[in-house]
PDB file of C-alpha atoms in Angstrom:
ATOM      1  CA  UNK A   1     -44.527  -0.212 -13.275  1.00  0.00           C
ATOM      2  CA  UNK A   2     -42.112  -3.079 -13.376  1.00  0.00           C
ATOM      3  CA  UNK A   3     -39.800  -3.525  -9.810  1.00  0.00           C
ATOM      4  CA  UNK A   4     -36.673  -2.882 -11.232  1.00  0.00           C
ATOM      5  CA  UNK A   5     -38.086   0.766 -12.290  1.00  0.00           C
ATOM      6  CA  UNK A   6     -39.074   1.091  -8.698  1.00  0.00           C
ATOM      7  CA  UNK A   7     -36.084  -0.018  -7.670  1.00  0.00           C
ATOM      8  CA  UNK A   8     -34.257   2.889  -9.417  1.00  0.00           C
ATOM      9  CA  UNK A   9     -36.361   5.240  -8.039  1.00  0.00           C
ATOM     10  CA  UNK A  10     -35.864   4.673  -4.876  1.00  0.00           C
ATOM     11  CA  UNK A  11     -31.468   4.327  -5.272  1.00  0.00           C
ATOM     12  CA  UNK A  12     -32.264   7.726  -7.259  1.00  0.00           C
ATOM     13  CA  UNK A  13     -34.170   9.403  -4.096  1.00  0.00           C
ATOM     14  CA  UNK A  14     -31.905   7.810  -1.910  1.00  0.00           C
ATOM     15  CA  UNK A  15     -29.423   9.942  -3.632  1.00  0.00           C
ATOM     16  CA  UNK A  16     -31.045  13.269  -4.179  1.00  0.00           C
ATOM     17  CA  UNK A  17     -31.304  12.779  -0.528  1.00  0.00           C
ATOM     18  CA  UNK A  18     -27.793  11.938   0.019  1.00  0.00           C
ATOM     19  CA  UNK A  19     -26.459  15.340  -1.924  1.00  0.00           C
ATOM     20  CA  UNK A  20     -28.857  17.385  -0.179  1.00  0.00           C
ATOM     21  CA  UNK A  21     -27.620  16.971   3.185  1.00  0.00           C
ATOM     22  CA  UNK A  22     -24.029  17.387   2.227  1.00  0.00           C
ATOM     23  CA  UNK A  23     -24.618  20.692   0.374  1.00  0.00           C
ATOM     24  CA  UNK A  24     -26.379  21.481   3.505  1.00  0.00           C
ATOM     25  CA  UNK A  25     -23.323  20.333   5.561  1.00  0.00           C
ATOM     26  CA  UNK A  26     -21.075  22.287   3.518  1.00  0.00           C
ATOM     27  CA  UNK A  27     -23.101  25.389   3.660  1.00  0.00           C
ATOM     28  CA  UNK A  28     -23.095  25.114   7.427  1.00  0.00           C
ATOM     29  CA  UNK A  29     -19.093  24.760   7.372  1.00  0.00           C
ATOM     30  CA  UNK A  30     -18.748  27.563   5.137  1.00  0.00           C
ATOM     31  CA  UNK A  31     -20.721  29.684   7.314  1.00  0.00           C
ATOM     32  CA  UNK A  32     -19.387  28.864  10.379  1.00  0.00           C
ATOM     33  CA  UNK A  33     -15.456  29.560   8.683  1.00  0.00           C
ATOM     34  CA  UNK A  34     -16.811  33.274   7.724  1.00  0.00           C
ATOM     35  CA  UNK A  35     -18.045  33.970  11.294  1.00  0.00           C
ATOM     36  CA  UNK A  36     -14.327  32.950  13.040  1.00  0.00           C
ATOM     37  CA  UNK A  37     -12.463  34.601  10.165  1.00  0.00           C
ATOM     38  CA  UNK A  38     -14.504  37.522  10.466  1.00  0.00           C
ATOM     39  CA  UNK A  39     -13.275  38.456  14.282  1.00  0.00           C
ATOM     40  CA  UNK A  40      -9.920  37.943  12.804  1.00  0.00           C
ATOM     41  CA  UNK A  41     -10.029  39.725  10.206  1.00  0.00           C
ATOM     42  CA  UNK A  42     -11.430  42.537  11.872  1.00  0.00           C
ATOM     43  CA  UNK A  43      -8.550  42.422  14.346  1.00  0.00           C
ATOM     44  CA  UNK A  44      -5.757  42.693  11.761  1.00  0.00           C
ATOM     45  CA  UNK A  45      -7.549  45.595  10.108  1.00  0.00           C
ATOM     46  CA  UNK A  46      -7.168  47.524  14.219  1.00  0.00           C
ATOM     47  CA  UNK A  47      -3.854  46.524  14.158  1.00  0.00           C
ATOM     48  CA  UNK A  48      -2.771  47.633  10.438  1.00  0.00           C
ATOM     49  CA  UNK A  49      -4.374  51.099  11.214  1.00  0.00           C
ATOM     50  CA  UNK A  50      -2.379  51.204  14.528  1.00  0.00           C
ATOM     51  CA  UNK A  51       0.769  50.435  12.908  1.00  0.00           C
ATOM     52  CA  UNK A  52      -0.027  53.223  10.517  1.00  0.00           C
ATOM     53  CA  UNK A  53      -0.041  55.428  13.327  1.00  0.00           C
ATOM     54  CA  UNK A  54       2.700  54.051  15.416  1.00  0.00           C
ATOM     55  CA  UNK A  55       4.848  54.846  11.961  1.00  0.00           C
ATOM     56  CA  UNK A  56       3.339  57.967  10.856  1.00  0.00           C
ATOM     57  CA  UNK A  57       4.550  59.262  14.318  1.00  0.00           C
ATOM     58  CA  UNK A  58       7.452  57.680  14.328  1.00  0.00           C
ATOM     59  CA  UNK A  59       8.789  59.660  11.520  1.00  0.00           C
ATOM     60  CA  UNK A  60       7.187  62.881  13.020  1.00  0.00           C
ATOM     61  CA  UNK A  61       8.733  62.866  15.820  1.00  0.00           C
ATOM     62  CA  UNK A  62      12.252  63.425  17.097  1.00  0.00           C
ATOM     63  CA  UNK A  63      13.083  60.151  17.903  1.00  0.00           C
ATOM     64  CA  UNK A  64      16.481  58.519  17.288  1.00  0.00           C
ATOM     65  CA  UNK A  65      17.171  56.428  14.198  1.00  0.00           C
ATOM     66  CA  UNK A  66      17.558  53.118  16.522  1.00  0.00           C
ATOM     67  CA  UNK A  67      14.492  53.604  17.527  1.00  0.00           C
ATOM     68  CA  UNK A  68      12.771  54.697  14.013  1.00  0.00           C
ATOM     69  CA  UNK A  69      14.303  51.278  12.680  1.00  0.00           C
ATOM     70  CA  UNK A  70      13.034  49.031  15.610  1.00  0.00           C
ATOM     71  CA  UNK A  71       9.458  49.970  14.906  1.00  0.00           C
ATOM     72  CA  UNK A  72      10.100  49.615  10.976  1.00  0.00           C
ATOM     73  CA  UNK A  73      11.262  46.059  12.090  1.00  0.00           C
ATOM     74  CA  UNK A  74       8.051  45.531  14.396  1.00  0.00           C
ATOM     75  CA  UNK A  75       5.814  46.362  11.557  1.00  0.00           C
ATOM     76  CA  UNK A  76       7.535  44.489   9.398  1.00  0.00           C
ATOM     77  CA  UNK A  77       7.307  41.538  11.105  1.00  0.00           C
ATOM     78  CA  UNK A  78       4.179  41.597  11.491  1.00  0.00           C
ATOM     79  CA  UNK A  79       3.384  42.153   8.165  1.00  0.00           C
ATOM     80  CA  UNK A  80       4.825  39.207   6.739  1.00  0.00           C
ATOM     81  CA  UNK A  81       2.048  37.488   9.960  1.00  0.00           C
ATOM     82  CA  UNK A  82      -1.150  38.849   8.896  1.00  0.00           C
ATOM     83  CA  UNK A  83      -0.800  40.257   5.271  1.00  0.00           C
ATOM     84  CA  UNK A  84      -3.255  37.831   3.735  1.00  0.00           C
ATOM     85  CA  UNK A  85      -5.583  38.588   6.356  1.00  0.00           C
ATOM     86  CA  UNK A  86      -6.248  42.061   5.452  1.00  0.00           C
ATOM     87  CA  UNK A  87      -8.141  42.646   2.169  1.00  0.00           C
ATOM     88  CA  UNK A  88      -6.316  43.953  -1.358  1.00  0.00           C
ATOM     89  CA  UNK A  89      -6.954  47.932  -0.773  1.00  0.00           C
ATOM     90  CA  UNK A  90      -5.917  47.860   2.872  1.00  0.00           C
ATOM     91  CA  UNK A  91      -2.626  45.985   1.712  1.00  0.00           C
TER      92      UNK A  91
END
């Protein structure tokens, strides 16, 4: 085999090798993201079901209108904070 053709097999190995370890970075990354977005995730879904509640009895019970509207507003605002986090049925 000539040296230029080993040559090119060793820039070609070189990088094989060099896409290997950053799809292996990536993957890492990626994985890692899931895990912390996970906890979060989870968190807004406990909170969205407790606002469910908080409103269900809001309306169900004889409380005054200022108050009905105040938790309306809480919810609301924290709606437009964590929408995206919650998946497309819960929303």
């Amino acid at each position: 085999m000539p040296e230029w053709g080993i040559a090119l097999i060793g820039v070609a190995g070189l990088i094989v090798g060099a896409i290997i370890t950053e799809a292996r970075h990536w993957l890492d990354r990626r994985q890692r993201f899931q895990v912390m977005t996970f906890e979060k995730r989870l968190q807004t879904h406990q909170e969205a079901l407790s606002y469910c509640y908080k409103l269900y009895h809001s309306f169900n019970s004889r409380k005054d209108e200022d108050e009905k509207y105040r938790t309306i507003n809480e919810i609301q605002e924290w709606w437009e904070s964590n929408c995206l986090l919650l998946d497309e049925k819960s929303r």
